[in-house]
Each structure stands twice: as C-alpha cells, then as structure tokens.
Coordinates of C-alpha atoms in Angstrom, one line a residue:
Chain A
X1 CA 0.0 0.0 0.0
X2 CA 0.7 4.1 0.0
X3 CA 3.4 5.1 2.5
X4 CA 3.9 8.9 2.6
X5 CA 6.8 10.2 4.6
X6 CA 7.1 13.9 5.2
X7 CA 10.1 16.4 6.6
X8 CA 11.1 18.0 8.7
X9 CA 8.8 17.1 11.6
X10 CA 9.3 20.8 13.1
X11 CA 10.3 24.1 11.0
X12 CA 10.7 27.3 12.6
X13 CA 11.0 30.4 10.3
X14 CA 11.1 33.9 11.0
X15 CA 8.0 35.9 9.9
X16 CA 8.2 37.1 6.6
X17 CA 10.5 34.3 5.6
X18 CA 9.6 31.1 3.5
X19 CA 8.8 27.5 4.6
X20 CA 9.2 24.6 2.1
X21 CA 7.5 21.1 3.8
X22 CA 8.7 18.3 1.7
X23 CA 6.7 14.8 1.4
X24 CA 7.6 11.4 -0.9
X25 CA 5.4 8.5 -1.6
X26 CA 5.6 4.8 -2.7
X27 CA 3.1 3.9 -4.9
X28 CA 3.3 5.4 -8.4
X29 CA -0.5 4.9 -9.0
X30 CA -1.1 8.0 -6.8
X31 CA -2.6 11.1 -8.8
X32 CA -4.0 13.2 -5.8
X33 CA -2.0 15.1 -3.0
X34 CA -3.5 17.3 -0.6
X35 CA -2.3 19.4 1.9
X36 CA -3.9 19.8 5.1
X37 CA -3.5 22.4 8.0
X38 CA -4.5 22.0 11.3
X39 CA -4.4 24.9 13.9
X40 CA -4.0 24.0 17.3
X41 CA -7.2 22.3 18.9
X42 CA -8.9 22.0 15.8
X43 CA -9.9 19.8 12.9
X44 CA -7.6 19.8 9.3
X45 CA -8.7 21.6 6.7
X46 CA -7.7 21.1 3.0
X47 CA -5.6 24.1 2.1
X48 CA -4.5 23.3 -1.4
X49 CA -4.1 20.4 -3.6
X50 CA -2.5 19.4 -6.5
X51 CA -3.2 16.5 -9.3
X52 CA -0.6 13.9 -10.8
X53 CA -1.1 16.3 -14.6
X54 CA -0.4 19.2 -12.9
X55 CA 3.4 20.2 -12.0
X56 CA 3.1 23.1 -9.8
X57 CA -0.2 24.7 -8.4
X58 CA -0.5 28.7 -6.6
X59 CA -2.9 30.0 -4.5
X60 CA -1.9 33.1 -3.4
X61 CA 1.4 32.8 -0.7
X62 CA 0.8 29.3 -0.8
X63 CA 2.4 26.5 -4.2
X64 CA 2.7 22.9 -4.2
X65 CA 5.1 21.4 -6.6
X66 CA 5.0 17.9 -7.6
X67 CA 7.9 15.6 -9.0
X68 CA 5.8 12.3 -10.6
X69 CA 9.4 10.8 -11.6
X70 CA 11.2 11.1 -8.3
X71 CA 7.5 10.5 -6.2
X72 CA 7.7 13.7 -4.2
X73 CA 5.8 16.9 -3.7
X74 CA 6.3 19.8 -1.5
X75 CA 4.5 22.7 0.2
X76 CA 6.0 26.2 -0.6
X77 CA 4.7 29.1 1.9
X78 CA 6.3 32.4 1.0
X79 CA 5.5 36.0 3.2
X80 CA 5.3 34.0 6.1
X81 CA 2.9 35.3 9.2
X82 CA 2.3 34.1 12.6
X83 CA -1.6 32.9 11.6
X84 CA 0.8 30.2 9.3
X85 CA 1.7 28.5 13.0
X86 CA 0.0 25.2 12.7
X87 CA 0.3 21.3 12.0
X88 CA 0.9 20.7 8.3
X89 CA -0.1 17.5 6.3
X90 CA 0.3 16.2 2.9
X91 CA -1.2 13.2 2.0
X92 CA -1.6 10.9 -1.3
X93 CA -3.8 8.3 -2.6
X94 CA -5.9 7.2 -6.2
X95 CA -8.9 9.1 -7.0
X96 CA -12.3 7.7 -7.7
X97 CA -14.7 6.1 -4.8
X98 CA -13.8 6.5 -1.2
X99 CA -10.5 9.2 -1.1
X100 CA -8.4 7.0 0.9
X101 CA -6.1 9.5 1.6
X102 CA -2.6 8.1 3.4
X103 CA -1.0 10.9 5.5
X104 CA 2.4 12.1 6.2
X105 CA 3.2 11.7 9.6
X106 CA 3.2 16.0 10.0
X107 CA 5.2 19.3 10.7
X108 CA 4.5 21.7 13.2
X109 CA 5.6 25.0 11.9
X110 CA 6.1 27.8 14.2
X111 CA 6.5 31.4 13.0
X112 CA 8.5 33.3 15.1
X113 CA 7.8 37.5 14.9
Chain B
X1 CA -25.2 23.4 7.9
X2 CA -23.2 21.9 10.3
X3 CA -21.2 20.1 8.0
X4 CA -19.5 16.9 10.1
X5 CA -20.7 16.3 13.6
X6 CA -19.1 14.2 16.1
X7 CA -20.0 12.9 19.5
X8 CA -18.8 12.8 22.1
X9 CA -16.1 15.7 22.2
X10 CA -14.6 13.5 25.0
X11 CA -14.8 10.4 26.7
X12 CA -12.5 8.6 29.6
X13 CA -13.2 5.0 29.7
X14 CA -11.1 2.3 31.7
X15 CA -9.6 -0.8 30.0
X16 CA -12.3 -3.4 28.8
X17 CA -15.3 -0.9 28.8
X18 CA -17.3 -0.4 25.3
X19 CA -18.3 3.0 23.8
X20 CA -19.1 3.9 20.2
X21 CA -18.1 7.7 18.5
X22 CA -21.4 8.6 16.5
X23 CA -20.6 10.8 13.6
X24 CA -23.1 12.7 10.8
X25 CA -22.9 14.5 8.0
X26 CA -25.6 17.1 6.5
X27 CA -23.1 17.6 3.2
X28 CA -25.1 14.6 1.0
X29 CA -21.9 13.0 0.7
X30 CA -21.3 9.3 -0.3
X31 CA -18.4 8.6 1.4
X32 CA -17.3 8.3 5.4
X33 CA -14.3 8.3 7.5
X34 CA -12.6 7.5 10.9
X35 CA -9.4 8.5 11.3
X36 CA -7.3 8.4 14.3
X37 CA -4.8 10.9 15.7
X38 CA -2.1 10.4 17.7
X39 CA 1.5 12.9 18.4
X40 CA 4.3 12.1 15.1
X41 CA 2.4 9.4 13.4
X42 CA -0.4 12.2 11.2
X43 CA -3.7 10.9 10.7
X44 CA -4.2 6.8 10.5
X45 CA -7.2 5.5 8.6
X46 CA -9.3 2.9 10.2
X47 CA -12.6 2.4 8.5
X48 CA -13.9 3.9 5.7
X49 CA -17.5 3.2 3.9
X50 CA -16.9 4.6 0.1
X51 CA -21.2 4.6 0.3
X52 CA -24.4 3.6 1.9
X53 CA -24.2 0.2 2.5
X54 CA -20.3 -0.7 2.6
X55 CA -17.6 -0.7 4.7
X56 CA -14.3 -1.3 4.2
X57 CA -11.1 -1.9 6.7
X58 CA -8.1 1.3 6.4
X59 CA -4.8 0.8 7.9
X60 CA -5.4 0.2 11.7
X61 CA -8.7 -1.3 12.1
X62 CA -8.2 -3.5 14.4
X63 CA -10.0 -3.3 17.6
X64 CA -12.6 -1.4 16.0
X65 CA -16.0 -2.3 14.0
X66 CA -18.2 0.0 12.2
X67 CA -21.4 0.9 10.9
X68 CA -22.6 2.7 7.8
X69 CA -26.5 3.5 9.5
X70 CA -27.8 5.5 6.7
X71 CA -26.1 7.9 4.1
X72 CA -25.8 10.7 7.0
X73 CA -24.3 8.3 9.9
X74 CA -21.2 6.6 9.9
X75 CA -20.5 5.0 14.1
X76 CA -17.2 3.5 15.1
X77 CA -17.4 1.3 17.8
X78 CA -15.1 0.1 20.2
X79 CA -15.5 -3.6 22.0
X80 CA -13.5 -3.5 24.6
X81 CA -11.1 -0.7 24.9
X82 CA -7.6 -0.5 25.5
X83 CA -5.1 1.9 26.6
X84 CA -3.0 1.6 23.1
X85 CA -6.6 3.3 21.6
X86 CA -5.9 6.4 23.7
X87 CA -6.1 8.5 20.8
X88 CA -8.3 11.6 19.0
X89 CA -10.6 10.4 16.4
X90 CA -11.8 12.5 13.5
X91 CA -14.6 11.8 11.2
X92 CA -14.3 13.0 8.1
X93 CA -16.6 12.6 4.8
X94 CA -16.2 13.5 1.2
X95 CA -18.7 13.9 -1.6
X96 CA -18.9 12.1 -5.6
X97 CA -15.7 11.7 -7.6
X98 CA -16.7 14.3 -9.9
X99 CA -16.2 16.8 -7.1
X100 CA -12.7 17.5 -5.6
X101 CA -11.4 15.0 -3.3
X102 CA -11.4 17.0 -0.4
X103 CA -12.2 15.2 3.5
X104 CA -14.4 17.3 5.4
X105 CA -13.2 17.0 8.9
X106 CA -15.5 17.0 12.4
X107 CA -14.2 18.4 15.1
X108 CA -12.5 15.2 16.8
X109 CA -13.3 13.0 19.8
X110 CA -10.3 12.9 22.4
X111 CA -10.8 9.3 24.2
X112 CA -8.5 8.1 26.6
X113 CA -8.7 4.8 28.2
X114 CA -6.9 3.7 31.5

C-alpha cells in the first residue's frame, strides 16, 4: 500500500520568511495530493491540492510542486505570518470512490515575529 | 449546515469498557471516514465506507468495528477498549468523484482509556 513520509517534523522560520515542507510517496498509482492544516485544537482543513497532470499549483502565498518521476511533492509558503503556525499535512492516494487519503506523519511550523 | 458532527467531544473510559463515536454529516456526501490521531504518526485511517451500505477496513482497524446506518451516519465502535486506543478520532466525509477530493473533517473526539 501508499506510505507517505514527510520532513522536517518541526520548522521554525522567522515571519516574513519562506517554509518549504517536503513529502515522498511509494506507490506510483497516486494522482492526488493534498495538503492539510491544522491549527491547534482544531480539525484539518484542505488548504490546497494538487493532481498527478499538474506540475506546480498557486494559491496566493501558498504552491505545491509535484515531482511524478522522483515520487515527491512539496509545500511552498512564502511572506510567512504568525496565523501560518499550525500542523501541516500532505497526503496521497488514487482518486475515484472513497478518497483513501494516506498521510504524512506531520510538521508543526512555528512562525516566530 | 453543520457540516461533520461528532460525538462525544470527550470520553475517559477504563480498560475493557465499550463505547461507540457517533458521527453525521448534513453535506449529501457518499463517502465516510474514521481516522485516528495520535503525536508524530499524522492521521491513521481505520474504517472507511466509500457509500451507503459498505464498509471497508483502512490501515489500523483492528479493535474497531463500524457501521454505515444511513447515508448521513457513519459509528465507530469500540468492543473493549484498551489503553493503546488512547487517541483523537476524526470523522471526516467527502462527496462524488466528480467533485474535488477533499475530506471534510468534524471536530474530533479525544478518548482516553486507563
């Protein structure tokens, strides 16, 4: 099955400065990677995604590249500010039916002011 | 619209005892989730039901059954608890293929068991 590992496990950046979260999965099937946040004491919420046809996605200070041949995908966060502090997720699995989604095991990023 | 709601919020239970997490959906989405939470290991799957009527094992299901009660309700229920299930469950639930495959997430349930 999927087996997504993700780095570092903590990041700490100075506000204003960029974050780059970086994740690599197993099974070349995979065509659907999401990135999750979750604030403290609350539930993850998709913050932007990115599919297997697609190299690089943007949403405002926010990209996600994706490498298909070396099976691995990373979170970009540029400008960063202290409402960035959270848990960060990626995850992969195969579209279509349930979204099985395998996670990566996390990075708590702390913005420092 | 409530989106995903989960019950209870929290729960202590001692080693042995039985409880079950209710969770429901007012999105008209197909498929249901139960993941589990637990400090450097992200979120685990355990049971999933891709729609009304199935059920289907994830990657740590056991010590755990489930039922798919309608399209809305999705219940993970746990026999006879153990401290290794000390843990924060989420439901989560996500609508037809056609759409994105976003998880909508419910707030969690922290259980812990002694």
């Amino acid at each position: 099955g999927e087996n997504v590992e993700q780095h570092p496990s903590t990041l700490s950046v100075q506000e204003g400065d960029s974050a780059v979260i970086k994740c690599t999965y197993s099974d070349s099937a995979s065509n659907y990677f999401p990135w999750y946040k979750q604030e403290l004491g609350k539930r993850p919420q998709l913050i932007i995604d990115i599919r297997s046809n697609v190299g690089e996605k943007k949403d405002q200070r926010i990209a996600v590249t994706l490498n298909k041949t070396a099976k691995h995908f990373s979170l970009h966060i540029t400008e960063t500010q202290p409402e960035d502090s959270a848990v960060y997720f990626c995850a992969a699995t195969i579209l279509g039916g349930a979204q099985k989604l395998v996670f990566g095991q996390g990075t708590r990023l702390t913005i420092n002011p | 619209n409530a989106g995903v709601t989960q019950t209870p919020k929290f729960q202590v239970l001692k080693t042995g005892q039985s409880m079950t997490l209710q969770c429901a959906q007012d999105m008209n989405h197909n498929s249901m989730y139960w993941y589990r939470q637990d400090p450097g290991m992200g979120l685990r799957l355990i049971y999933y039901s891709a729609s009304e009527g199935t059920t289907d094992k994830g990657e740590v299901p056991n010590g755990y059954n489930v039922s798919r009660l309608n399209k809305r309700e999705f219940s993970l229920r746990l026999e006879s608890a153990a401290p290794s299930q000390t843990s924060v469950y989420f439901c989560a639930s996500s609508g037809r293929i056609s759409n994105t495959g976003e998880l909508f997430f419910g707030e969690g349930s922290r259980l812990t068991v002694l």
